[in-house]
């Protein structure tokens, strides 16, 4: 049987199984605890694995969109021949100049005492 069909079958039979499950699945309020209980059963192992996979997905992609925006600004028509390594290094340099608080920039960058001593 295909994996999609197995997931569909397990999903459709889940409401009936909740009433007969010995651990009282209806009383579990935390999603990770609920799916970990189902993971222990052979009957719902595929569905539980799928649920854990979807719970691990990022909820937002704003950071990635910002990086793509920066790449577009860096790799213009004039600088279209830049290698991936050069673009990556440029992005890394820009992010590093912001500092650990991500509020600074290269204009107001203050080197540490250790950096000045070197």
Coordinates of C-alpha atoms in Angstrom, one line a residue:
X1 CA 0.0 0.0 0.0
X2 CA 1.3 3.5 -0.8
X3 CA 2.4 5.7 2.0
X4 CA -0.2 8.4 1.3
X5 CA -3.0 5.8 1.5
X6 CA -1.6 4.4 4.8
X7 CA -1.6 8.0 6.2
X8 CA -5.1 8.6 5.0
X9 CA -6.4 5.3 6.5
X10 CA -4.7 6.0 9.8
X11 CA -6.1 9.5 9.9
X12 CA -9.6 8.4 9.2
X13 CA -9.5 5.7 11.9
X14 CA -8.0 8.0 14.5
X15 CA -11.3 9.3 16.0
X16 CA -12.5 5.8 16.7
X17 CA -9.2 4.7 18.2
X18 CA -9.1 7.6 20.6
X19 CA -12.0 6.2 22.6
X20 CA -10.6 2.7 22.9
X21 CA -6.9 3.6 23.5
X22 CA -5.9 2.6 27.0
X23 CA -3.8 5.7 27.7
X24 CA -6.7 8.1 27.4
X25 CA -5.6 10.0 24.3
X26 CA -8.6 12.4 24.7
X27 CA -7.1 13.7 27.9
X28 CA -3.7 14.5 26.5
X29 CA -3.5 18.3 25.6
X30 CA 0.1 18.6 24.4
X31 CA 0.5 17.7 20.8
X32 CA 4.0 16.2 21.2
X33 CA 2.8 14.0 24.0
X34 CA -0.3 12.9 22.0
X35 CA 1.7 11.9 19.0
X36 CA 4.4 10.2 21.1
X37 CA 1.7 8.0 22.6
X38 CA 0.5 7.1 19.1
X39 CA 4.0 6.5 18.0
X40 CA 4.1 3.6 20.5
X41 CA 1.3 1.8 18.7
X42 CA 1.8 -0.1 15.5
X43 CA -1.6 1.0 14.3
X44 CA -0.7 4.7 14.0
X45 CA 3.1 4.7 13.6
X46 CA 3.1 6.2 10.1
X47 CA 0.7 9.0 11.1
X48 CA 2.7 9.8 14.2
X49 CA 6.0 10.0 12.2
X50 CA 4.2 12.3 9.7
X51 CA 2.9 14.5 12.5
X52 CA 6.3 14.9 14.1
X53 CA 7.8 15.7 10.6
X54 CA 5.3 18.5 10.1
X55 CA 5.7 19.9 13.6
X56 CA 9.4 20.3 12.9
X57 CA 8.9 22.6 9.9
X58 CA 9.6 26.3 10.5
X59 CA 6.5 28.4 11.1
X60 CA 7.8 31.4 9.2
X61 CA 10.2 32.0 6.4
X62 CA 10.9 35.7 6.8
X63 CA 14.6 35.1 7.5
X64 CA 15.0 33.2 4.3
X65 CA 13.1 35.8 2.3
X66 CA 15.4 38.5 3.6
X67 CA 18.5 36.5 2.5
X68 CA 17.0 36.0 -1.0
X69 CA 16.4 39.8 -1.1
X70 CA 20.0 40.4 -0.1
X71 CA 21.2 38.0 -2.8
X72 CA 19.1 39.9 -5.4
X73 CA 20.7 43.2 -4.3
X74 CA 24.3 41.7 -4.4
X75 CA 24.0 39.8 -7.7
X76 CA 22.9 42.6 -10.1
X77 CA 23.2 42.5 -13.9
X78 CA 26.7 44.1 -13.6
X79 CA 27.8 41.6 -11.0
X80 CA 26.1 38.6 -12.5
X81 CA 29.3 36.6 -12.8
X82 CA 29.9 36.4 -9.1
X83 CA 30.4 32.9 -7.9
X84 CA 28.3 31.3 -5.2
X85 CA 31.2 31.4 -2.8
X86 CA 31.6 35.2 -3.3
X87 CA 27.9 35.8 -2.8
X88 CA 28.0 33.7 0.3
X89 CA 31.1 35.5 1.7
X90 CA 29.4 38.9 1.0
X91 CA 26.3 37.9 2.9
X92 CA 28.4 36.5 5.7
X93 CA 30.4 39.7 6.0
X94 CA 27.2 41.8 6.1
X95 CA 25.7 39.6 8.8
X96 CA 28.9 39.6 10.8
X97 CA 29.1 43.4 10.8
X98 CA 25.7 43.6 12.5
X99 CA 27.1 42.1 15.7
X100 CA 25.5 39.6 18.1
X101 CA 22.6 41.8 18.9
X102 CA 21.8 42.2 15.2
X103 CA 21.2 46.0 15.8
X104 CA 24.6 47.3 15.0
X105 CA 26.2 47.8 11.5
X106 CA 29.6 48.6 10.0
X107 CA 29.1 52.3 10.6
X108 CA 28.8 52.1 14.4
X109 CA 30.9 48.9 14.9
X110 CA 33.1 49.1 18.0
X111 CA 36.0 46.6 18.0
X112 CA 36.6 44.8 21.3
X113 CA 39.7 45.3 23.4
X114 CA 41.0 41.9 22.3
X115 CA 40.5 42.9 18.7
X116 CA 42.3 46.2 19.2
X117 CA 45.2 44.5 20.9
X118 CA 45.8 42.1 18.0

